[in-house]
């Protein structure tokens, strides 16, 4: 009886020991699984969707994009003033008298009250049949030769071009609300290069300043202008522009 009881307790202790060992192994395995789940890294993925099928009735037509090209600005137009040279007057044609060759003699007399017709260049009649000779006027001198403004500028040898208006003129310009005035002068130069004529073709709108410009130009000297192998008198224009800031 005593040995059977010992065996029974031994079996029970063995069962309890194995049961506790199994429970411990199970709990340890569950704890390891939770640790692995806690350290698991999250991952993401991308999916490329296939292109949408074309609608029935044909391919999709894309709108045409038109590029708006800027038009190039037109090239600047440079306007140049050209001074035309006056044509020289043609000399008047003087009729000539042709005397033919021949011989003859005769005599006669008579009287008449009619006034005869003059067949040559005759002057006014005296009523008695005689005429006074006509004096032919001398031919006119050649007119002035005009040169471009840049040529006249290159011919100038001396003289100041910085001719400023007086304080009175400046005050008048301020009263008129003007900050800029322009004047154009005609200048004639002799065969020796001296200034012989100055006149204002376009006034500066201020007579006192016009007089200053005229007086200043008369002090200039020029290089003689040669044409056809000799020095000739020439004329040209000079433009003055004065501005106040």
JSON list of C-alpha atoms in Angstrom, two decimals:
[
{"chain": "A", "resi": 1, "resn": "UNK", "atom": "CA", "xyz": [0.00, 0.00, 0.00]},
{"chain": "A", "resi": 2, "resn": "UNK", "atom": "CA", "xyz": [2.79, 2.41, 0.85]},
{"chain": "A", "resi": 3, "resn": "UNK", "atom": "CA", "xyz": [4.62, 1.79, -2.42]},
{"chain": "A", "resi": 4, "resn": "UNK", "atom": "CA", "xyz": [1.45, 2.36, -4.47]},
{"chain": "A", "resi": 5, "resn": "UNK", "atom": "CA", "xyz": [0.87, 5.75, -2.82]},
{"chain": "A", "resi": 6, "resn": "UNK", "atom": "CA", "xyz": [4.47, 6.77, -3.56]},
{"chain": "A", "resi": 7, "resn": "UNK", "atom": "CA", "xyz": [4.02, 5.87, -7.20]},
{"chain": "A", "resi": 8, "resn": "UNK", "atom": "CA", "xyz": [0.80, 7.88, -7.34]},
{"chain": "A", "resi": 9, "resn": "UNK", "atom": "CA", "xyz": [2.46, 10.99, -5.94]},
{"chain": "A", "resi": 10, "resn": "UNK", "atom": "CA", "xyz": [5.41, 10.53, -8.22]},
{"chain": "A", "resi": 11, "resn": "UNK", "atom": "CA", "xyz": [3.15, 10.35, -11.24]},
{"chain": "A", "resi": 12, "resn": "UNK", "atom": "CA", "xyz": [1.21, 13.45, -10.14]},
{"chain": "A", "resi": 13, "resn": "UNK", "atom": "CA", "xyz": [4.42, 15.41, -9.55]},
{"chain": "A", "resi": 14, "resn": "UNK", "atom": "CA", "xyz": [5.74, 14.36, -12.93]},
{"chain": "A", "resi": 15, "resn": "UNK", "atom": "CA", "xyz": [2.49, 15.43, -14.62]},
{"chain": "A", "resi": 16, "resn": "UNK", "atom": "CA", "xyz": [2.54, 18.81, -12.87]},
{"chain": "A", "resi": 17, "resn": "UNK", "atom": "CA", "xyz": [6.20, 19.29, -13.74]},
{"chain": "A", "resi": 18, "resn": "UNK", "atom": "CA", "xyz": [5.63, 18.51, -17.40]},
{"chain": "A", "resi": 19, "resn": "UNK", "atom": "CA", "xyz": [2.50, 20.68, -17.47]},
{"chain": "A", "resi": 20, "resn": "UNK", "atom": "CA", "xyz": [4.36, 23.64, -15.96]},
{"chain": "A", "resi": 21, "resn": "UNK", "atom": "CA", "xyz": [7.25, 23.10, -18.35]},
{"chain": "A", "resi": 22, "resn": "UNK", "atom": "CA", "xyz": [4.84, 23.07, -21.33]},
{"chain": "A", "resi": 23, "resn": "UNK", "atom": "CA", "xyz": [3.08, 26.21, -20.14]},
{"chain": "A", "resi": 24, "resn": "UNK", "atom": "CA", "xyz": [6.44, 27.96, -19.72]},
{"chain": "A", "resi": 25, "resn": "UNK", "atom": "CA", "xyz": [7.58, 26.97, -23.22]},
{"chain": "A", "resi": 26, "resn": "UNK", "atom": "CA", "xyz": [4.24, 28.14, -24.67]},
{"chain": "A", "resi": 27, "resn": "UNK", "atom": "CA", "xyz": [4.42, 31.50, -22.89]},
{"chain": "A", "resi": 28, "resn": "UNK", "atom": "CA", "xyz": [8.03, 32.01, -24.02]},
{"chain": "A", "resi": 29, "resn": "UNK", "atom": "CA", "xyz": [7.06, 31.31, -27.64]},
{"chain": "A", "resi": 30, "resn": "UNK", "atom": "CA", "xyz": [4.15, 33.77, -27.53]},
{"chain": "A", "resi": 31, "resn": "UNK", "atom": "CA", "xyz": [6.41, 36.47, -26.06]},
{"chain": "A", "resi": 32, "resn": "UNK", "atom": "CA", "xyz": [8.98, 35.99, -28.89]},
{"chain": "A", "resi": 33, "resn": "UNK", "atom": "CA", "xyz": [6.24, 36.24, -31.52]},
{"chain": "A", "resi": 34, "resn": "UNK", "atom": "CA", "xyz": [5.03, 39.57, -30.05]},
{"chain": "A", "resi": 35, "resn": "UNK", "atom": "CA", "xyz": [8.59, 40.93, -30.13]},
{"chain": "A", "resi": 36, "resn": "UNK", "atom": "CA", "xyz": [8.93, 40.01, -33.79]},
{"chain": "A", "resi": 37, "resn": "UNK", "atom": "CA", "xyz": [5.60, 41.69, -34.58]},
{"chain": "A", "resi": 38, "resn": "UNK", "atom": "CA", "xyz": [6.69, 44.87, -32.75]},
{"chain": "A", "resi": 39, "resn": "UNK", "atom": "CA", "xyz": [9.94, 45.25, -34.74]},
{"chain": "A", "resi": 40, "resn": "UNK", "atom": "CA", "xyz": [8.42, 44.50, -38.13]},
{"chain": "A", "resi": 41, "resn": "UNK", "atom": "CA", "xyz": [9.09, 47.26, -40.66]},
{"chain": "A", "resi": 42, "resn": "UNK", "atom": "CA", "xyz": [6.24, 48.70, -42.69]},
{"chain": "A", "resi": 43, "resn": "UNK", "atom": "CA", "xyz": [6.57, 48.61, -46.50]},
{"chain": "A", "resi": 44, "resn": "UNK", "atom": "CA", "xyz": [4.83, 50.47, -49.31]},
{"chain": "A", "resi": 45, "resn": "UNK", "atom": "CA", "xyz": [4.37, 49.78, -53.00]},
{"chain": "A", "resi": 46, "resn": "UNK", "atom": "CA", "xyz": [3.41, 51.69, -56.10]},
{"chain": "A", "resi": 47, "resn": "UNK", "atom": "CA", "xyz": [1.20, 50.46, -58.88]},
{"chain": "A", "resi": 48, "resn": "UNK", "atom": "CA", "xyz": [1.42, 51.81, -62.47]},
{"chain": "A", "resi": 49, "resn": "UNK", "atom": "CA", "xyz": [-2.07, 51.95, -63.86]},
{"chain": "A", "resi": 50, "resn": "UNK", "atom": "CA", "xyz": [-2.51, 50.94, -67.48]},
{"chain": "A", "resi": 51, "resn": "UNK", "atom": "CA", "xyz": [-3.49, 53.74, -69.92]},
{"chain": "A", "resi": 52, "resn": "UNK", "atom": "CA", "xyz": [-7.18, 54.43, -70.31]},
{"chain": "A", "resi": 53, "resn": "UNK", "atom": "CA", "xyz": [-8.67, 53.00, -73.47]},
{"chain": "A", "resi": 54, "resn": "UNK", "atom": "CA", "xyz": [-9.38, 55.48, -76.27]},
{"chain": "A", "resi": 55, "resn": "UNK", "atom": "CA", "xyz": [-13.06, 56.45, -76.58]},
{"chain": "A", "resi": 56, "resn": "UNK", "atom": "CA", "xyz": [-15.06, 55.11, -79.43]},
{"chain": "A", "resi": 57, "resn": "UNK", "atom": "CA", "xyz": [-15.02, 57.17, -82.60]},
{"chain": "A", "resi": 58, "resn": "UNK", "atom": "CA", "xyz": [-11.28, 57.65, -83.17]},
{"chain": "A", "resi": 59, "resn": "UNK", "atom": "CA", "xyz": [-8.12, 58.85, -81.50]},
{"chain": "A", "resi": 60, "resn": "UNK", "atom": "CA", "xyz": [-8.06, 61.78, -79.12]},
{"chain": "A", "resi": 61, "resn": "UNK", "atom": "CA", "xyz": [-7.16, 65.00, -80.96]},
{"chain": "A", "resi": 62, "resn": "UNK", "atom": "CA", "xyz": [-4.91, 67.31, -79.07]},
{"chain": "A", "resi": 63, "resn": "UNK", "atom": "CA", "xyz": [-5.48, 71.03, -79.39]},
{"chain": "A", "resi": 64, "resn": "UNK", "atom": "CA", "xyz": [-2.89, 72.75, -81.54]},
{"chain": "A", "resi": 65, "resn": "UNK", "atom": "CA", "xyz": [-0.83, 75.26, -79.65]},
{"chain": "A", "resi": 66, "resn": "UNK", "atom": "CA", "xyz": [0.06, 78.28, -81.75]},
{"chain": "A", "resi": 67, "resn": "UNK", "atom": "CA", "xyz": [3.12, 80.22, -80.80]},
{"chain": "A", "resi": 68, "resn": "UNK", "atom": "CA", "xyz": [2.59, 83.94, -80.96]},
{"chain": "A", "resi": 69, "resn": "UNK", "atom": "CA", "xyz": [5.75, 85.22, -82.50]},
{"chain": "A", "resi": 70, "resn": "UNK", "atom": "CA", "xyz": [6.41, 88.81, -81.79]},
{"chain": "A", "resi": 71, "resn": "UNK", "atom": "CA", "xyz": [6.75, 90.84, -84.91]},
{"chain": "A", "resi": 72, "resn": "UNK", "atom": "CA", "xyz": [10.03, 92.58, -85.35]},
{"chain": "A", "resi": 73, "resn": "UNK", "atom": "CA", "xyz": [9.73, 96.38, -85.17]},
{"chain": "A", "resi": 74, "resn": "UNK", "atom": "CA", "xyz": [10.22, 98.11, -88.51]},
{"chain": "A", "resi": 75, "resn": "UNK", "atom": "CA", "xyz": [13.70, 99.52, -89.06]},
{"chain": "A", "resi": 76, "resn": "UNK", "atom": "CA", "xyz": [14.02, 103.20, -88.20]},
{"chain": "A", "resi": 77, "resn": "UNK", "atom": "CA", "xyz": [13.63, 105.56, -91.10]},
{"chain": "A", "resi": 78, "resn": "UNK", "atom": "CA", "xyz": [16.31, 108.18, -91.37]},
{"chain": "A", "resi": 79, "resn": "UNK", "atom": "CA", "xyz": [15.12, 111.35, -93.03]},
{"chain": "A", "resi": 80, "resn": "UNK", "atom": "CA", "xyz": [17.82, 113.48, -94.58]},
{"chain": "A", "resi": 81, "resn": "UNK", "atom": "CA", "xyz": [17.29, 116.97, -95.82]},
{"chain": "A", "resi": 82, "resn": "UNK", "atom": "CA", "xyz": [18.77, 117.58, -99.22]},
{"chain": "A", "resi": 83, "resn": "UNK", "atom": "CA", "xyz": [19.52, 121.07, -100.39]},
{"chain": "A", "resi": 84, "resn": "UNK", "atom": "CA", "xyz": [18.88, 121.37, -104.07]},
{"chain": "A", "resi": 85, "resn": "UNK", "atom": "CA", "xyz": [21.19, 123.54, -106.07]},
{"chain": "A", "resi": 86, "resn": "UNK", "atom": "CA", "xyz": [19.41, 126.22, -107.99]},
{"chain": "A", "resi": 87, "resn": "UNK", "atom": "CA", "xyz": [19.89, 125.82, -111.69]},
{"chain": "A", "resi": 88, "resn": "UNK", "atom": "CA", "xyz": [21.88, 128.61, -113.21]},
{"chain": "A", "resi": 89, "resn": "UNK", "atom": "CA", "xyz": [19.99, 130.86, -115.53]},
{"chain": "A", "resi": 90, "resn": "UNK", "atom": "CA", "xyz": [20.66, 130.35, -119.18]},
{"chain": "A", "resi": 91, "resn": "UNK", "atom": "CA", "xyz": [22.19, 133.36, -120.94]},
{"chain": "A", "resi": 92, "resn": "UNK", "atom": "CA", "xyz": [19.74, 135.12, -123.14]},
{"chain": "A", "resi": 93, "resn": "UNK", "atom": "CA", "xyz": [20.22, 134.42, -126.79]},
{"chain": "A", "resi": 94, "resn": "UNK", "atom": "CA", "xyz": [21.20, 137.50, -128.74]},
{"chain": "A", "resi": 95, "resn": "UNK", "atom": "CA", "xyz": [20.02, 137.46, -132.35]},
{"chain": "A", "resi": 96, "resn": "UNK", "atom": "CA", "xyz": [22.82, 137.79, -134.85]},
{"chain": "A", "resi": 97, "resn": "UNK", "atom": "CA", "xyz": [22.77, 139.62, -138.11]},
{"chain": "A", "resi": 98, "resn": "UNK", "atom": "CA", "xyz": [24.13, 137.81, -141.15]},
{"chain": "A", "resi": 99, "resn": "UNK", "atom": "CA", "xyz": [25.55, 140.05, -143.87]},
{"chain": "A", "resi": 100, "resn": "UNK", "atom": "CA", "xyz": [25.54, 138.44, -147.27]},
{"chain": "A", "resi": 101, "resn": "UNK", "atom": "CA", "xyz": [28.05, 139.02, -150.01]},
{"chain": "A", "resi": 102, "resn": "UNK", "atom": "CA", "xyz": [27.07, 140.96, -153.10]},
{"chain": "A", "resi": 103, "resn": "UNK", "atom": "CA", "xyz": [27.50, 144.16, -155.11]},
{"chain": "A", "resi": 104, "resn": "UNK", "atom": "CA", "xyz": [25.15, 146.71, -156.53]},
{"chain": "A", "resi": 105, "resn": "UNK", "atom": "CA", "xyz": [24.55, 150.39, -157.06]},
{"chain": "A", "resi": 106, "resn": "UNK", "atom": "CA", "xyz": [21.60, 152.66, -157.44]},
{"chain": "A", "resi": 107, "resn": "UNK", "atom": "CA", "xyz": [20.14, 155.99, -156.55]},
{"chain": "A", "resi": 108, "resn": "UNK", "atom": "CA", "xyz": [16.76, 157.31, -155.68]},
{"chain": "A", "resi": 109, "resn": "UNK", "atom": "CA", "xyz": [14.81, 159.69, -153.52]},
{"chain": "A", "resi": 110, "resn": "UNK", "atom": "CA", "xyz": [11.43, 159.85, -151.94]},
{"chain": "A", "resi": 111, "resn": "UNK", "atom": "CA", "xyz": [9.48, 160.68, -148.85]},
{"chain": "A", "resi": 112, "resn": "UNK", "atom": "CA", "xyz": [6.97, 158.84, -146.73]},
{"chain": "A", "resi": 113, "resn": "UNK", "atom": "CA", "xyz": [5.12, 159.31, -143.45]},
{"chain": "A", "resi": 114, "resn": "UNK", "atom": "CA", "xyz": [4.97, 155.55, -142.67]},
{"chain": "A", "resi": 115, "resn": "UNK", "atom": "CA", "xyz": [7.21, 154.14, -139.98]},
{"chain": "A", "resi": 116, "resn": "UNK", "atom": "CA", "xyz": [9.34, 151.35, -141.35]},
{"chain": "A", "resi": 117, "resn": "UNK", "atom": "CA", "xyz": [9.77, 147.95, -139.70]},
{"chain": "A", "resi": 118, "resn": "UNK", "atom": "CA", "xyz": [13.09, 147.32, -138.06]},
{"chain": "A", "resi": 119, "resn": "UNK", "atom": "CA", "xyz": [14.59, 144.03, -139.16]},
{"chain": "A", "resi": 120, "resn": "UNK", "atom": "CA", "xyz": [17.48, 143.99, -136.66]},
{"chain": "A", "resi": 121, "resn": "UNK", "atom": "CA", "xyz": [17.74, 144.63, -132.93]},
{"chain": "A", "resi": 122, "resn": "UNK", "atom": "CA", "xyz": [16.74, 148.28, -132.88]},
{"chain": "A", "resi": 123, "resn": "UNK", "atom": "CA", "xyz": [15.95, 150.74, -130.20]},
{"chain": "A", "resi": 124, "resn": "UNK", "atom": "CA", "xyz": [13.01, 153.12, -129.99]},
{"chain": "A", "resi": 125, "resn": "UNK", "atom": "CA", "xyz": [12.51, 155.18, -133.15]},
{"chain": "A", "resi": 126, "resn": "UNK", "atom": "CA", "xyz": [12.87, 158.97, -133.29]},
{"chain": "A", "resi": 127, "resn": "UNK", "atom": "CA", "xyz": [10.18, 159.40, -135.91]},
{"chain": "A", "resi": 128, "resn": "UNK", "atom": "CA", "xyz": [12.59, 160.50, -138.63]},
{"chain": "A", "resi": 129, "resn": "UNK", "atom": "CA", "xyz": [13.66, 157.07, -139.69]},
{"chain": "A", "resi": 130, "resn": "UNK", "atom": "CA", "xyz": [16.78, 156.78, -137.51]},
{"chain": "A", "resi": 131, "resn": "UNK", "atom": "CA", "xyz": [17.16, 154.40, -134.52]},
{"chain": "A", "resi": 132, "resn": "UNK", "atom": "CA", "xyz": [19.30, 154.39, -131.39]},
{"chain": "A", "resi": 133, "resn": "UNK", "atom": "CA", "xyz": [21.50, 151.35, -130.65]},
{"chain": "A", "resi": 134, "resn": "UNK", "atom": "CA", "xyz": [20.44, 148.88, -127.95]},
{"chain": "A", "resi": 135, "resn": "UNK", "atom": "CA", "xyz": [22.86, 148.27, -125.11]},
{"chain": "A", "resi": 136, "resn": "UNK", "atom": "CA", "xyz": [22.94, 144.55, -124.22]},
{"chain": "A", "resi": 137, "resn": "UNK", "atom": "CA", "xyz": [23.03, 144.07, -120.40]},
{"chain": "A", "resi": 138, "resn": "UNK", "atom": "CA", "xyz": [25.99, 142.12, -119.03]},
{"chain": "A", "resi": 139, "resn": "UNK", "atom": "CA", "xyz": [25.34, 138.47, -118.25]},
{"chain": "A", "resi": 140, "resn": "UNK", "atom": "CA", "xyz": [24.24, 137.71, -114.72]},
{"chain": "A", "resi": 141, "resn": "UNK", "atom": "CA", "xyz": [26.82, 136.33, -112.35]},
{"chain": "A", "resi": 142, "resn": "UNK", "atom": "CA", "xyz": [26.57, 132.70, -111.40]},
{"chain": "A", "resi": 143, "resn": "UNK", "atom": "CA", "xyz": [24.25, 132.05, -108.48]},
{"chain": "A", "resi": 144, "resn": "UNK", "atom": "CA", "xyz": [25.59, 130.81, -105.17]},
{"chain": "A", "resi": 145, "resn": "UNK", "atom": "CA", "xyz": [26.52, 127.15, -104.93]},
{"chain": "A", "resi": 146, "resn": "UNK", "atom": "CA", "xyz": [24.82, 125.36, -102.03]},
{"chain": "A", "resi": 147, "resn": "UNK", "atom": "CA", "xyz": [26.69, 122.62, -100.18]},
{"chain": "A", "resi": 148, "resn": "UNK", "atom": "CA", "xyz": [25.30, 120.11, -97.65]},
{"chain": "A", "resi": 149, "resn": "UNK", "atom": "CA", "xyz": [25.51, 121.06, -93.95]},
{"chain": "A", "resi": 150, "resn": "UNK", "atom": "CA", "xyz": [28.16, 118.42, -93.21]},
{"chain": "A", "resi": 151, "resn": "UNK", "atom": "CA", "xyz": [30.41, 119.81, -95.97]},
{"chain": "A", "resi": 152, "resn": "UNK", "atom": "CA", "xyz": [30.06, 123.33, -94.59]},
{"chain": "A", "resi": 153, "resn": "UNK", "atom": "CA", "xyz": [30.91, 122.01, -91.12]},
{"chain": "A", "resi": 154, "resn": "UNK", "atom": "CA", "xyz": [34.12, 120.37, -92.36]},
{"chain": "A", "resi": 155, "resn": "UNK", "atom": "CA", "xyz": [35.12, 123.62, -94.09]},
{"chain": "A", "resi": 156, "resn": "UNK", "atom": "CA", "xyz": [34.99, 125.65, -90.87]},
{"chain": "A", "resi": 157, "resn": "UNK", "atom": "CA", "xyz": [38.45, 126.52, -89.54]},
{"chain": "A", "resi": 158, "resn": "UNK", "atom": "CA", "xyz": [37.82, 128.74, -86.51]},
{"chain": "A", "resi": 159, "resn": "UNK", "atom": "CA", "xyz": [35.02, 130.25, -84.48]},
{"chain": "A", "resi": 160, "resn": "UNK", "atom": "CA", "xyz": [33.10, 129.11, -81.41]},
{"chain": "A", "resi": 161, "resn": "UNK", "atom": "CA", "xyz": [29.89, 127.15, -81.92]},
{"chain": "A", "resi": 162, "resn": "UNK", "atom": "CA", "xyz": [28.87, 127.38, -78.25]},
{"chain": "A", "resi": 163, "resn": "UNK", "atom": "CA", "xyz": [26.65, 130.44, -78.55]},
{"chain": "A", "resi": 164, "resn": "UNK", "atom": "CA", "xyz": [24.31, 130.47, -75.54]},
{"chain": "A", "resi": 165, "resn": "UNK", "atom": "CA", "xyz": [21.39, 132.85, -75.07]},
{"chain": "A", "resi": 166, "resn": "UNK", "atom": "CA", "xyz": [21.51, 135.63, -72.53]},
{"chain": "A", "resi": 167, "resn": "UNK", "atom": "CA", "xyz": [19.94, 135.36, -69.08]},
{"chain": "A", "resi": 168, "resn": "UNK", "atom": "CA", "xyz": [17.04, 137.50, -70.25]},
{"chain": "A", "resi": 169, "resn": "UNK", "atom": "CA", "xyz": [16.31, 135.04, -73.06]},
{"chain": "A", "resi": 170, "resn": "UNK", "atom": "CA", "xyz": [16.57, 132.11, -70.65]},
{"chain": "A", "resi": 171, "resn": "UNK", "atom": "CA", "xyz": [14.04, 133.73, -68.32]},
{"chain": "A", "resi": 172, "resn": "UNK", "atom": "CA", "xyz": [11.72, 134.31, -71.28]},
{"chain": "A", "resi": 173, "resn": "UNK", "atom": "CA", "xyz": [12.02, 130.63, -72.24]},
{"chain": "A", "resi": 174, "resn": "UNK", "atom": "CA", "xyz": [11.13, 129.59, -68.70]},
{"chain": "A", "resi": 175, "resn": "UNK", "atom": "CA", "xyz": [8.10, 131.85, -68.71]},
{"chain": "A", "resi": 176, "resn": "UNK", "atom": "CA", "xyz": [6.99, 130.34, -72.01]},
{"chain": "A", "resi": 177, "resn": "UNK", "atom": "CA", "xyz": [7.46, 126.83, -70.65]},
{"chain": "A", "resi": 178, "resn": "UNK", "atom": "CA", "xyz": [10.18, 126.05, -73.18]},
{"chain": "A", "resi": 179, "resn": "UNK", "atom": "CA", "xyz": [13.23, 123.95, -72.39]},
{"chain": "A", "resi": 180, "resn": "UNK", "atom": "CA", "xyz": [14.52, 123.71, -75.96]},
{"chain": "A", "resi": 181, "resn": "UNK", "atom": "CA", "xyz": [14.75, 126.00, -78.96]},
{"chain": "A", "resi": 182, "resn": "UNK", "atom": "CA", "xyz": [16.05, 125.41, -82.50]},
{"chain": "A", "resi": 183, "resn": "UNK", "atom": "CA", "xyz": [17.28, 127.88, -85.11]},
{"chain": "A", "resi": 184, "resn": "UNK", "atom": "CA", "xyz": [18.56, 127.43, -88.68]},
{"chain": "A", "resi": 185, "resn": "UNK", "atom": "CA", "xyz": [20.91, 129.99, -90.23]},
{"chain": "A", "resi": 186, "resn": "UNK", "atom": "CA", "xyz": [22.00, 130.46, -93.83]},
{"chain": "A", "resi": 187, "resn": "UNK", "atom": "CA", "xyz": [25.74, 131.11, -94.15]},
{"chain": "A", "resi": 188, "resn": "UNK", "atom": "CA", "xyz": [27.55, 132.23, -97.32]},
{"chain": "A", "resi": 189, "resn": "UNK", "atom": "CA", "xyz": [31.33, 132.01, -97.66]},
{"chain": "A", "resi": 190, "resn": "UNK", "atom": "CA", "xyz": [33.44, 133.93, -100.17]},
{"chain": "A", "resi": 191, "resn": "UNK", "atom": "CA", "xyz": [36.20, 132.58, -102.39]},
{"chain": "A", "resi": 192, "resn": "UNK", "atom": "CA", "xyz": [38.73, 133.46, -99.69]},
{"chain": "A", "resi": 193, "resn": "UNK", "atom": "CA", "xyz": [36.82, 131.72, -96.88]},
{"chain": "A", "resi": 194, "resn": "UNK", "atom": "CA", "xyz": [35.33, 134.80, -95.20]},
{"chain": "A", "resi": 195, "resn": "UNK", "atom": "CA", "xyz": [31.68, 134.90, -94.12]},
{"chain": "A", "resi": 196, "resn": "UNK", "atom": "CA", "xyz": [29.87, 137.34, -96.39]},
{"chain": "A", "resi": 197, "resn": "UNK", "atom": "CA", "xyz": [26.22, 136.71, -95.51]},
{"chain": "A", "resi": 198, "resn": "UNK", "atom": "CA", "xyz": [24.26, 135.38, -92.52]},
{"chain": "A", "resi": 199, "resn": "UNK", "atom": "CA", "xyz": [20.48, 135.19, -92.21]},
{"chain": "A", "resi": 200, "resn": "UNK", "atom": "CA", "xyz": [18.04, 133.16, -90.13]},
{"chain": "A", "resi": 201, "resn": "UNK", "atom": "CA", "xyz": [15.99, 130.75, -92.22]},
{"chain": "A", "resi": 202, "resn": "UNK", "atom": "CA", "xyz": [14.20, 129.46, -89.11]},
{"chain": "A", "resi": 203, "resn": "UNK", "atom": "CA", "xyz": [14.01, 131.70, -86.06]},
{"chain": "A", "resi": 204, "resn": "UNK", "atom": "CA", "xyz": [14.56, 130.51, -82.51]},
{"chain": "A", "resi": 205, "resn": "UNK", "atom": "CA", "xyz": [11.38, 132.46, -81.59]},
{"chain": "A", "resi": 206, "resn": "UNK", "atom": "CA", "xyz": [13.58, 134.86, -79.60]},
{"chain": "A", "resi": 207, "resn": "UNK", "atom": "CA", "xyz": [14.94, 137.83, -81.63]},
{"chain": "A", "resi": 208, "resn": "UNK", "atom": "CA", "xyz": [17.71, 138.57, -79.13]},
{"chain": "A", "resi": 209, "resn": "UNK", "atom": "CA", "xyz": [19.05, 135.03, -79.46]},
{"chain": "A", "resi": 210, "resn": "UNK", "atom": "CA", "xyz": [18.78, 135.23, -83.27]},
{"chain": "A", "resi": 211, "resn": "UNK", "atom": "CA", "xyz": [20.94, 138.36, -83.18]},
{"chain": "A", "resi": 212, "resn": "UNK", "atom": "CA", "xyz": [23.50, 136.58, -80.98]},
{"chain": "A", "resi": 213, "resn": "UNK", "atom": "CA", "xyz": [23.73, 133.68, -83.41]},
{"chain": "A", "resi": 214, "resn": "UNK", "atom": "CA", "xyz": [24.10, 135.98, -86.41]},
{"chain": "A", "resi": 215, "resn": "UNK", "atom": "CA", "xyz": [26.88, 137.99, -84.75]},
{"chain": "A", "resi": 216, "resn": "UNK", "atom": "CA", "xyz": [28.71, 134.84, -83.65]},
{"chain": "A", "resi": 217, "resn": "UNK", "atom": "CA", "xyz": [28.62, 133.23, -87.11]},
{"chain": "A", "resi": 218, "resn": "UNK", "atom": "CA", "xyz": [30.16, 136.33, -88.70]},
{"chain": "A", "resi": 219, "resn": "UNK", "atom": "CA", "xyz": [33.34, 135.71, -86.68]},
{"chain": "A", "resi": 220, "resn": "UNK", "atom": "CA", "xyz": [33.87, 132.25, -88.20]},
{"chain": "A", "resi": 221, "resn": "UNK", "atom": "CA", "xyz": [36.43, 131.51, -90.88]},
{"chain": "A", "resi": 222, "resn": "UNK", "atom": "CA", "xyz": [36.26, 128.78, -93.50]},
{"chain": "A", "resi": 223, "resn": "UNK", "atom": "CA", "xyz": [38.50, 126.94, -95.89]},
{"chain": "A", "resi": 224, "resn": "UNK", "atom": "CA", "xyz": [37.83, 128.07, -99.49]},
{"chain": "A", "resi": 225, "resn": "UNK", "atom": "CA", "xyz": [35.64, 125.75, -101.51]},
{"chain": "A", "resi": 226, "resn": "UNK", "atom": "CA", "xyz": [37.17, 124.66, -104.82]},
{"chain": "A", "resi": 227, "resn": "UNK", "atom": "CA", "xyz": [35.08, 123.61, -107.81]},
{"chain": "A", "resi": 228, "resn": "UNK", "atom": "CA", "xyz": [36.15, 123.17, -111.45]},
{"chain": "A", "resi": 229, "resn": "UNK", "atom": "CA", "xyz": [39.70, 124.14, -110.64]},
{"chain": "A", "resi": 230, "resn": "UNK", "atom": "CA", "xyz": [38.93, 127.44, -108.88]},
{"chain": "A", "resi": 231, "resn": "UNK", "atom": "CA", "xyz": [37.60, 128.73, -105.57]},
{"chain": "A", "resi": 232, "resn": "UNK", "atom": "CA", "xyz": [33.92, 129.58, -105.65]},
{"chain": "A", "resi": 233, "resn": "UNK", "atom": "CA", "xyz": [31.45, 131.22, -103.34]},
{"chain": "A", "resi": 234, "resn": "UNK", "atom": "CA", "xyz": [29.25, 128.73, -101.49]},
{"chain": "A", "resi": 235, "resn": "UNK", "atom": "CA", "xyz": [26.32, 128.83, -99.10]},
{"chain": "A", "resi": 236, "resn": "UNK", "atom": "CA", "xyz": [24.96, 126.32, -96.62]},
{"chain": "A", "resi": 237, "resn": "UNK", "atom": "CA", "xyz": [22.89, 125.96, -93.49]},
{"chain": "A", "resi": 238, "resn": "UNK", "atom": "CA", "xyz": [23.87, 125.68, -89.83]},
{"chain": "A", "resi": 239, "resn": "UNK", "atom": "CA", "xyz": [21.41, 124.37, -87.22]},
{"chain": "A", "resi": 240, "resn": "UNK", "atom": "CA", "xyz": [21.61, 125.49, -83.59]},
{"chain": "A", "resi": 241, "resn": "UNK", "atom": "CA", "xyz": [19.86, 123.55, -80.82]},
{"chain": "A", "resi": 242, "resn": "UNK", "atom": "CA", "xyz": [19.82, 124.95, -77.28]},
{"chain": "A", "resi": 243, "resn": "UNK", "atom": "CA", "xyz": [18.27, 123.11, -74.37]},
{"chain": "A", "resi": 244, "resn": "UNK", "atom": "CA", "xyz": [17.88, 123.74, -70.64]},
{"chain": "A", "resi": 245, "resn": "UNK", "atom": "CA", "xyz": [17.72, 120.99, -68.04]}
]
